[in-house]
Each structure stands twice: as C-alpha cells, then as structure tokens.
CSV table of C-alpha atoms in Angstrom, one decimal:
chain,number,residue,atom,x,y,z
A,28,MET,CA,47.5,-41.4,-33.3
A,29,SER,CA,50.0,-38.9,-31.8
A,30,GLN,CA,49.2,-36.4,-34.5
A,31,GLN,CA,45.5,-36.5,-33.7
A,32,SER,CA,46.2,-36.0,-30.0
A,33,THR,CA,48.5,-33.1,-30.8
A,34,SER,CA,45.8,-31.6,-33.0
A,35,ALA,CA,43.2,-31.8,-30.2
A,36,ASN,CA,45.6,-30.1,-27.8
A,37,ASP,CA,46.3,-27.3,-30.2
A,38,ASN,CA,42.6,-26.6,-30.6
A,39,PRO,CA,41.3,-24.8,-27.5
A,40,LYS,CA,37.7,-25.1,-28.6
A,41,ALA,CA,37.9,-28.9,-28.2
A,42,HIS,CA,38.1,-28.4,-24.3
A,43,VAL,CA,35.4,-25.7,-24.1
A,44,HIS,CA,31.9,-26.9,-22.9
A,45,SER,CA,29.1,-24.6,-24.0
A,46,ILE,CA,27.1,-23.1,-21.1
A,47,PRO,CA,23.3,-23.8,-21.4
A,48,ILE,CA,22.3,-20.2,-21.3
A,49,LYS,CA,18.8,-20.8,-22.5
A,50,GLU,CA,18.1,-23.5,-20.0
A,51,LEU,CA,19.5,-21.5,-17.1
A,52,THR,CA,17.4,-18.5,-18.1
A,53,HIS,CA,14.3,-20.6,-18.2
A,54,GLU,CA,15.0,-22.0,-14.8
A,55,VAL,CA,15.7,-18.5,-13.3
A,56,LEU,CA,12.5,-17.2,-14.7
A,57,TRP,CA,10.5,-20.1,-13.5
A,58,ALA,CA,12.0,-20.1,-10.0
A,59,ASN,CA,11.4,-16.3,-9.6
A,60,ARG,CA,8.0,-16.2,-11.4
A,61,THR,CA,6.1,-15.1,-8.2
A,62,ILE,CA,8.6,-12.3,-7.5
A,63,ILE,CA,8.5,-11.1,-11.1
A,64,ALA,CA,4.7,-11.2,-11.4
A,65,ALA,CA,4.1,-9.5,-8.0
A,66,SER,CA,6.7,-6.8,-8.7
A,67,SER,CA,5.1,-6.0,-12.1
A,68,ALA,CA,1.6,-5.8,-10.4
A,69,ALA,CA,3.0,-3.6,-7.7
A,70,VAL,CA,4.6,-1.1,-10.0
A,71,VAL,CA,1.5,-0.8,-12.2
A,72,GLY,CA,-0.7,-0.5,-9.1
A,73,VAL,CA,1.4,2.2,-7.4
A,74,LEU,CA,1.7,4.3,-10.5
A,75,ALA,CA,-2.0,4.1,-11.3
A,76,GLY,CA,-3.4,4.4,-7.8
A,77,TYR,CA,-1.0,6.7,-5.9
A,78,PRO,CA,-2.9,10.0,-6.7
A,79,PHE,CA,-6.1,8.5,-5.5
A,80,ASP,CA,-4.4,7.2,-2.3
A,81,SER,CA,-2.9,10.7,-1.7
A,82,VAL,CA,-6.3,12.3,-2.0
A,83,LYS,CA,-7.8,9.6,0.3
A,84,THR,CA,-5.2,10.4,3.0
A,85,ARG,CA,-5.9,14.1,2.7
A,86,MET,CA,-9.7,13.6,2.9
A,87,GLN,CA,-9.3,11.5,6.0
A,88,THR,CA,-7.1,13.9,7.9
A,89,GLN,CA,-8.1,17.4,6.6
A,90,PRO,CA,-11.4,19.3,6.5
A,91,TYR,CA,-12.1,19.3,2.8
A,92,ASP,CA,-15.8,19.7,1.8
A,93,SER,CA,-15.6,17.4,-1.2
A,94,ILE,CA,-13.2,15.4,-3.3
A,95,SER,CA,-13.1,18.1,-6.0
A,96,ALA,CA,-12.2,20.7,-3.3
A,97,CYS,CA,-9.3,18.5,-2.2
A,98,VAL,CA,-8.1,18.0,-5.7
A,99,ARG,CA,-8.3,21.7,-6.6
A,100,HIS,CA,-6.6,22.8,-3.4
A,101,THR,CA,-3.8,20.2,-3.8
A,102,TYR,CA,-3.2,21.2,-7.5
A,103,LYS,CA,-3.3,24.9,-6.7
A,104,GLU,CA,-0.8,24.7,-3.8
A,105,GLU,CA,1.5,21.9,-4.9
A,106,GLY,CA,0.8,21.2,-8.6
A,107,ILE,CA,0.8,17.7,-10.1
A,108,ARG,CA,3.7,16.8,-7.9
A,109,GLY,CA,1.4,17.1,-4.9
A,110,PHE,CA,-0.5,14.0,-6.0
A,111,PHE,CA,2.7,11.9,-6.2
A,112,ARG,CA,4.4,13.2,-3.1
A,113,GLY,CA,6.3,10.4,-1.5
A,114,ILE,CA,5.8,7.9,-4.3
A,115,VAL,CA,9.4,6.7,-4.6
A,116,PRO,CA,9.5,4.6,-1.4
A,117,PRO,CA,6.2,2.8,-2.3
A,118,LEU,CA,7.5,2.0,-5.8
A,119,ILE,CA,10.4,0.2,-4.1
A,120,THR,CA,8.9,-1.1,-0.9
A,121,VAL,CA,5.5,-2.1,-2.4
A,122,SER,CA,7.3,-4.3,-5.0
A,123,ILE,CA,9.3,-6.0,-2.2
A,124,ILE,CA,6.3,-6.3,0.2
A,125,LYS,CA,4.0,-7.6,-2.6
A,126,SER,CA,6.6,-10.1,-3.7
A,127,VAL,CA,6.9,-11.4,-0.1
A,128,SER,CA,3.1,-11.3,0.5
A,129,PHE,CA,2.3,-13.5,-2.6
A,130,SER,CA,5.2,-15.8,-1.7
A,131,VAL,CA,3.9,-16.2,1.9
A,132,TYR,CA,0.4,-16.6,0.6
A,133,GLU,CA,1.3,-19.4,-1.8
A,134,LYS,CA,3.4,-21.2,0.8
A,135,THR,CA,0.6,-21.0,3.4
A,136,LYS,CA,-1.8,-22.5,0.9
A,137,ARG,CA,0.6,-25.3,0.1
A,138,TYR,CA,1.1,-26.0,3.8
A,139,CYS,CA,-2.6,-26.2,4.5
A,140,LYS,CA,-3.2,-28.5,1.5
A,141,ALA,CA,-0.4,-30.8,2.6
A,142,ASN,CA,-1.6,-31.1,6.2
A,143,TYR,CA,-5.4,-30.7,6.1
A,144,PRO,CA,-7.4,-32.8,3.5
A,145,PHE,CA,-10.3,-30.4,3.7
A,146,PHE,CA,-8.3,-27.8,1.8
A,147,ASN,CA,-7.8,-30.2,-1.2
A,148,GLN,CA,-11.5,-30.2,-2.0
A,149,ASP,CA,-12.6,-28.3,-5.1
A,150,SER,CA,-15.5,-26.6,-3.4
A,151,LEU,CA,-16.7,-23.1,-2.6
A,152,GLY,CA,-16.3,-23.6,1.2
A,153,SER,CA,-12.8,-25.0,0.9
A,154,THR,CA,-11.7,-22.3,-1.5
A,155,PHE,CA,-13.1,-19.5,0.8
A,156,VAL,CA,-11.5,-20.9,4.0
A,157,LEU,CA,-8.2,-21.7,2.4
A,158,SER,CA,-7.8,-18.3,0.7
A,159,THR,CA,-9.0,-16.3,3.7
A,160,THR,CA,-6.6,-18.2,6.1
A,161,GLY,CA,-3.7,-17.7,3.7
A,162,GLY,CA,-4.6,-14.0,3.5
A,163,VAL,CA,-4.8,-13.5,7.3
A,164,VAL,CA,-1.4,-15.2,7.8
A,165,THR,CA,0.1,-13.1,5.0
A,166,GLY,CA,-1.3,-9.8,6.3
A,167,ALA,CA,-0.1,-10.5,9.8
A,168,PHE,CA,3.4,-11.3,8.5
A,169,ILE,CA,3.6,-8.3,6.2
A,170,ALA,CA,2.3,-5.7,8.7
A,171,THR,CA,5.6,-5.8,10.6
A,172,LEU,CA,7.5,-5.0,7.4
A,173,SER,CA,5.2,-2.4,6.0
A,174,CYS,CA,4.3,-0.3,9.0
A,175,PRO,CA,7.4,2.0,8.9
A,176,PHE,CA,7.0,2.6,5.2
A,177,GLU,CA,3.4,3.5,5.4
A,178,LEU,CA,4.0,5.8,8.4
A,179,ILE,CA,6.6,7.7,6.3
A,180,LYS,CA,4.3,7.7,3.3
A,181,ILE,CA,1.5,9.4,5.3
A,182,GLN,CA,4.0,12.0,6.6
A,183,LYS,CA,5.1,12.8,3.1
A,184,GLN,CA,1.6,12.9,1.7
A,185,LEU,CA,0.6,15.5,4.3
A,186,GLU,CA,3.9,17.3,4.4
A,187,PHE,CA,2.7,20.7,3.2
A,188,LEU,CA,-0.6,20.5,5.1
A,189,LEU,CA,1.3,19.7,8.4
A,190,GLN,CA,3.8,22.5,8.0
A,191,ALA,CA,2.7,25.6,9.9
A,192,SER,CA,2.3,28.9,8.0
A,193,SER,CA,4.9,31.3,9.4
A,194,ILE,CA,4.0,34.9,9.1
A,195,SER,CA,6.3,37.9,9.2
A,196,THR,CA,5.9,38.5,13.0
A,197,GLY,CA,7.0,35.0,13.8
A,198,ALA,CA,3.5,33.6,14.6
A,199,THR,CA,2.6,30.2,13.5
A,200,VAL,CA,-1.1,29.4,12.9
A,201,MET,CA,-2.3,25.9,12.4
A,202,ARG,CA,-5.2,25.6,10.0
A,203,PRO,CA,-8.5,25.3,11.9
A,204,MET,CA,-10.9,22.4,11.2
A,205,ALA,CA,-14.6,22.6,10.3
A,206,GLU,CA,-17.1,22.8,13.2
A,207,ASN,CA,-18.4,19.3,12.7
A,208,ASP,CA,-15.0,17.7,13.0
A,209,PRO,CA,-13.6,16.3,16.2
A,210,ARG,CA,-13.0,18.9,18.9
A,211,SER,CA,-9.2,18.6,18.9
A,212,MET,CA,-8.8,19.3,15.2
A,213,ARG,CA,-10.2,22.8,15.6
A,214,ARG,CA,-7.4,24.1,17.7
A,215,ILE,CA,-5.5,27.2,16.6
A,216,VAL,CA,-2.0,27.1,17.9
A,217,LYS,CA,0.2,30.1,17.9
A,218,THR,CA,3.9,30.2,18.7
A,219,VAL,CA,6.0,33.4,18.7
A,220,GLY,CA,9.6,33.3,17.5
A,221,ALA,CA,12.4,35.1,19.1
A,222,ALA,CA,12.7,37.6,16.2
A,223,GLY,CA,9.9,40.1,16.1
A,224,ALA,CA,8.1,38.5,19.1
A,225,GLY,CA,6.7,41.9,20.2
A,226,ALA,CA,5.4,42.8,16.8
A,227,GLY,CA,1.8,43.7,16.6
A,228,THR,CA,0.1,40.2,16.5
A,229,GLY,CA,-3.3,40.0,18.1
A,230,ALA,CA,-5.1,36.9,19.2
A,231,GLY,CA,-7.0,36.9,16.0
A,232,ALA,CA,-3.9,37.0,13.7
A,233,GLY,CA,-4.1,34.5,11.0
A,234,PRO,CA,-3.0,33.8,7.4
A,235,GLN,CA,-4.8,36.9,6.2
A,236,ALA,CA,-2.2,39.0,8.0
A,237,THR,CA,0.6,37.5,6.0
A,238,SER,CA,2.3,40.0,3.7
A,239,SER,CA,4.2,37.3,1.8
A,240,GLN,CA,3.7,33.6,1.4
A,241,PRO,CA,6.1,31.5,3.4
A,242,LYS,CA,8.3,29.1,1.6
A,243,LYS,CA,7.2,25.5,1.8
A,244,ILE,CA,10.0,23.2,2.4
A,245,SER,CA,9.9,19.7,0.9
A,246,THR,CA,12.0,17.0,2.5
A,247,SER,CA,13.0,13.5,1.4
A,248,SER,CA,11.4,10.4,2.8
A,249,TRP,CA,14.8,9.5,4.4
A,250,HIS,CA,14.7,12.9,6.2
A,251,SER,CA,11.2,12.2,7.5
A,252,ALA,CA,12.4,8.8,8.8
A,253,LYS,CA,15.4,10.4,10.5
A,254,GLU,CA,13.2,13.0,12.2
A,255,ILE,CA,10.9,10.3,13.5
A,256,ILE,CA,13.8,8.3,14.9
A,257,LYS,CA,15.4,11.4,16.4
A,258,LYS,CA,12.2,12.2,18.3
A,259,LYS,CA,10.8,8.8,19.0
A,260,GLY,CA,13.7,6.4,18.7
A,261,LEU,CA,13.8,3.5,16.3
A,262,PRO,CA,10.5,2.1,17.7
A,263,GLY,CA,8.9,5.3,16.6
A,264,LEU,CA,8.8,4.0,13.0
A,265,TRP,CA,6.2,1.4,14.2
A,266,SER,CA,3.9,4.1,15.7
A,267,GLY,CA,0.3,2.9,15.3
A,268,PHE,CA,1.5,-0.7,14.7
A,269,GLY,CA,-1.5,-2.2,16.6
A,270,LEU,CA,-4.0,-0.6,14.2
A,271,HIS,CA,-1.8,-1.4,11.2
A,272,PHE,CA,-1.6,-5.0,12.2
A,273,VAL,CA,-5.3,-5.4,12.6
A,274,ARG,CA,-6.0,-3.6,9.3
A,275,ASP,CA,-3.5,-5.7,7.3
A,276,ALA,CA,-4.4,-9.1,8.8
A,277,LEU,CA,-8.2,-8.6,8.5
A,278,GLY,CA,-7.9,-6.7,5.1
A,279,THR,CA,-5.6,-9.2,3.5
A,280,GLY,CA,-7.8,-12.1,4.6
A,281,VAL,CA,-10.8,-10.4,3.0
A,282,TYR,CA,-8.7,-9.4,0.0
A,283,PHE,CA,-7.4,-12.9,-1.0
A,284,GLY,CA,-10.5,-14.6,0.3
A,285,GLY,CA,-12.7,-12.3,-1.7
A,286,TYR,CA,-10.6,-12.7,-4.9
A,287,GLU,CA,-10.4,-16.5,-5.0
A,288,THR,CA,-14.1,-17.0,-3.9
A,289,THR,CA,-15.4,-14.5,-6.5
A,290,LYS,CA,-13.2,-16.1,-9.1
A,291,TYR,CA,-14.6,-19.5,-8.2
A,292,LEU,CA,-18.2,-18.3,-8.4
A,293,LEU,CA,-17.6,-16.4,-11.7
A,294,ASN,CA,-15.9,-19.5,-13.1
A,295,GLN,CA,-18.9,-21.6,-11.9
A,296,GLY,CA,-16.5,-24.0,-10.1
A,297,SER,CA,-15.5,-25.5,-13.5
A,298,GLY,CA,-12.0,-26.3,-12.3
A,299,GLN,CA,-10.6,-24.6,-15.4
A,300,PRO,CA,-8.2,-21.7,-15.2
A,301,ALA,CA,-10.0,-18.4,-15.1
A,302,GLY,CA,-9.7,-16.0,-18.0
A,303,PRO,CA,-8.6,-12.4,-18.0
A,304,LEU,CA,-12.1,-11.0,-17.7
A,305,THR,CA,-12.8,-13.2,-14.7
A,306,GLN,CA,-9.5,-12.2,-13.1
A,307,PHE,CA,-10.2,-8.5,-13.7
A,308,LEU,CA,-13.8,-8.6,-12.2
A,309,ALA,CA,-12.8,-10.7,-9.2
A,310,GLY,CA,-9.9,-8.3,-8.5
A,311,GLY,CA,-12.1,-5.3,-8.6
A,312,ILE,CA,-14.8,-6.8,-6.4
A,313,CYS,CA,-12.3,-8.1,-3.7
A,314,GLY,CA,-10.7,-4.6,-3.6
A,315,ILE,CA,-14.1,-2.9,-2.9
A,316,LEU,CA,-15.0,-5.6,-0.3
A,317,CYS,CA,-11.6,-5.2,1.4
A,318,TRP,CA,-11.9,-1.4,1.8
A,319,LEU,CA,-15.5,-1.5,3.0
A,320,VAL,CA,-14.4,-3.7,5.9
A,321,VAL,CA,-11.1,-2.0,6.9
A,322,PHE,CA,-11.7,1.6,6.0
A,323,PRO,CA,-12.8,2.7,9.6
A,324,ILE,CA,-9.6,1.1,11.0
A,325,ASP,CA,-7.5,2.8,8.3
A,326,LEU,CA,-9.1,6.2,9.1
A,327,VAL,CA,-8.3,6.0,12.8
A,328,LYS,CA,-4.8,4.7,12.0
A,329,SER,CA,-4.2,7.7,9.7
A,330,LEU,CA,-5.4,10.2,12.2
A,331,MET,CA,-3.2,8.7,14.9
A,332,GLN,CA,-0.1,8.4,12.7
A,333,LYS,CA,-0.6,12.0,11.4
A,334,GLU,CA,0.3,13.5,14.7
A,335,ILE,CA,3.2,11.4,15.9
A,336,MET,CA,5.6,14.4,15.5
A,337,ALA,CA,3.2,16.9,17.2
A,338,GLN,CA,4.4,18.4,20.5
A,339,ARG,CA,0.9,17.9,22.0
A,340,PRO,CA,-0.9,15.1,20.1
A,341,THR,CA,-4.6,15.6,19.9
A,342,TYR,CA,-5.3,12.0,20.9
A,343,GLY,CA,-3.6,10.2,23.8
A,344,ARG,CA,-5.3,6.9,23.1
A,345,THR,CA,-7.0,5.2,20.1
A,346,SER,CA,-10.3,5.1,22.1
A,347,ASP,CA,-10.2,9.0,22.3
A,348,CYS,CA,-10.0,9.2,18.5
A,349,ILE,CA,-12.8,6.7,18.0
A,350,ARG,CA,-15.1,8.5,20.5
A,351,ASP,CA,-14.5,11.9,18.9
A,352,ILE,CA,-15.2,10.7,15.4
A,353,TYR,CA,-18.4,9.1,16.5
A,354,LYS,CA,-19.5,12.1,18.5
A,355,ALA,CA,-18.9,14.5,15.6
A,356,LYS,CA,-20.4,12.5,12.7
A,357,GLY,CA,-21.7,9.2,14.0
A,358,THR,CA,-21.0,6.0,12.1
A,359,LEU,CA,-20.7,7.8,8.8
A,360,GLY,CA,-17.7,9.7,10.2
A,361,PHE,CA,-15.6,6.5,10.0
A,362,TYR,CA,-16.1,6.4,6.3
A,363,ARG,CA,-14.9,10.0,5.6
A,364,GLY,CA,-13.0,9.9,2.3
A,365,ILE,CA,-14.1,6.4,1.3
A,366,THR,CA,-15.6,7.6,-2.0
A,367,VAL,CA,-12.3,8.3,-3.6
A,368,THR,CA,-11.0,5.0,-2.2
A,369,LEU,CA,-13.8,3.0,-3.8
A,370,VAL,CA,-13.4,4.9,-7.1
A,371,ARG,CA,-9.8,3.8,-7.0
A,372,ALA,CA,-10.3,0.3,-5.6
A,373,PHE,CA,-12.0,-1.4,-8.6
A,374,PRO,CA,-9.6,-0.5,-11.4
A,375,ILE,CA,-6.5,-0.7,-9.3
A,376,HIS,CA,-7.1,-4.1,-7.8
A,377,SER,CA,-8.5,-5.4,-11.0
A,378,LEU,CA,-5.2,-4.4,-12.6
A,379,ASN,CA,-3.3,-5.9,-9.7
A,380,PHE,CA,-4.6,-9.4,-10.1
A,381,LEU,CA,-4.8,-9.2,-13.9
A,382,VAL,CA,-1.2,-8.1,-14.3
A,383,TYR,CA,-0.1,-10.7,-11.7
A,384,GLU,CA,-1.8,-13.7,-13.2
A,385,GLN,CA,-1.0,-12.7,-16.8
A,386,THR,CA,2.6,-12.2,-15.9
A,387,LEU,CA,2.6,-15.7,-14.4
A,388,LEU,CA,1.3,-17.1,-17.7
A,389,LEU,CA,4.0,-15.2,-19.5
A,390,MET,CA,6.7,-16.6,-17.2
A,391,ARG,CA,5.3,-20.1,-17.9
A,392,TYR,CA,5.6,-19.5,-21.6
A,393,LEU,CA,9.1,-17.9,-21.5
A,394,SER,CA,10.5,-20.6,-19.2
A,395,ASP,CA,9.1,-23.4,-21.3
A,396,HIS,CA,6.9,-24.8,-18.4
A,397,THR,CA,3.7,-24.8,-20.4
A,398,GLN,CA,2.5,-28.0,-18.7
A,399,ASP,CA,2.6,-26.4,-15.2
A,400,GLN,CA,-0.3,-24.7,-13.4
A,401,VAL,CA,0.5,-21.1,-12.4
A,402,SER,CA,-2.8,-19.5,-11.4
A,403,LEU,CA,-3.6,-18.6,-7.8
C-alpha cells in the first residue's frame, strides 16, 4: 500500500487535471457570437462600401456635375488613396459600434418580448413594430458614440477639397461653387500672407495665376480630432449631434424594421429560418429604404459638419442651410448625391446582413450549439 502511495507521489501527471480547452473555446465563441458576427459584417461592409461613401460625401458638399466627374477628379488629384481617405478609423470604430448596435438591438427585442405579450406573436404587425422599436432605441443609443467618428471621417474625406490653394503671392482662393448651388457656397475668399503681400495680385487672381502647384498636406485622423478640440473644445467633436441623432434613430428604425419585415414577407411567414438569398434580398431592400428616408437629413448634416473649422461658417443655423438648399434646387436639392448612395446601398447592406447571419450560423456550428436559434 505504501509503495503504491509513493509511486503516485513520484508521478506528477497523477495530480494534473486536464483543462477542457475545447469546451472553453466553444463557450467563448457562443458567448461572443454577436460581437464576432457584427465585426465580420462591419469589416466587409467598410472595405466594400467606403469608396462609394467617399464619393457620396464629395457629391453632397462639392459642385460636381456628375458622379463620373467626381470620380475622375478624385482619381486625378489624389489617386486610388483618395477614395479610401480616412478609412482606418471606420474599420475600427464601425466594428465596435456595429457590435454594440446589434447587442443593443437583440437586448431591446428580448426586453419587449418579456414584458409585452403582443411582441411574442408571429405576425407581420408584431414583427414590424418590434424590429422598428428595437432599431430606434439602438440608433438613439449609438448616435452618441458614433458622432465624433463620423465628424472626423467627413473632415478626412474632404481634406484636400477643404484645403485652400496657396499661390506664390500668398493669396488663398477657395474654389467657387456652381451658380445653382446655395448662395454661400459661391464665395471666393482671399487672404494675403505676410510674405509677398504686395505682389501683383488683382481681385480676379485665381488658380490660373499659379506658377507651381501647392503641396497638399495630408494629416492623420488623430490630428483632425486634435484640431477640432483645439478650436471648439471637447464638445466640438459632437458638432451637428442633433441632426446626427435624428438621422441615426430614424434610419436605424427603418433599417432593422425594413430588414425583418421584408424577410418575414419573403419567407411568407413560415416561421422557418430564412435562407441566404432571403437574407441578401432583405438586406439590400432595407438599405435602400433607409437611405431614401434619411438622405435629406444626412445631406444637411454633412454640409453643417463640413464647415465646423471655418473662420466664418456659411450657415449659422440648420434652418438657413435647409432654406438655401430648397431655394437653389427645390425638393430635389435634398437628394444631391443620392444616386451613388443607392448604387452602394443594395450590395453593401445585402452583404452586411448576409455576413452577419451566416457568421452566426458558423458560430453555432463551431461552438456545438446546433440546437439553438441564432437568426435575428
């Protein structure tokens, strides 16, 4: 008996308990399935859609005659990099924000189902109200987090266009707008530097008088943030928050409501999990619906946020901006640049939900939770 005890003490393996690595991995994957799926969808969406988003911002804020003119000018002046200017922060922040948004959305739905019997019905009305309510709550919550990042993104996307062209005499000329654009965008501003202030620069001096092209300076997103804080203080990062809040709350409500309602209709209310094609189509349709509703708000927001660093902003109030857009081009003026957005919307949002839902299914398989429901 003593020999057996001694033998057990001499063998260290007899006291080692194996760690259930496989089981732990399964539980970690299952517990974080929403974060993993949302982050995957975010990365795919940003990479595929950012060039379109960049063109959309330029079309909203600059006087391009057409999408092709905008694309040609951007490529000529900035190369391929111009279409991806400022993409790094969205790659990081959109993954975080999308993970939070899907988590808030799922928790809001669970809360509503647990406290209101109406939401437990498998009907079109219940599906629409539940998903729209969850979307509005999610958008309102996310707006506070995403406003600073979107403000910086707009500043980066328009970086070269917002930089004045310095000519050899020290004059700075802002690019004039087309005649049918709002009055304030047609201003030509000239400032004369200390060096060469008396050099022959007439009132009509412009870019044509330039003997050499000025060097365009590219800054980091962090530098843009510091400049905003330096001039406006920390609250400056939330410039335009009111419009941003309305856009996100309304848009996210339409987004999730449109997705789940369309998916329910395409699936004919069968109660069975939707397939990849249904998810793809529902995602594209809800993306288009969302932008049709919120695009005017997004346009005004972009114009207001574009000028936060200007010494003399064109618009003192949001109502001034709205009035000028309507006066210049009527109702259609609020949809300037929407074509590129709609072209982008269907494939990007189709991919967004398809990647999200299929990644959830993958997590269910990898975590050995095949009996659990994971669809939205």
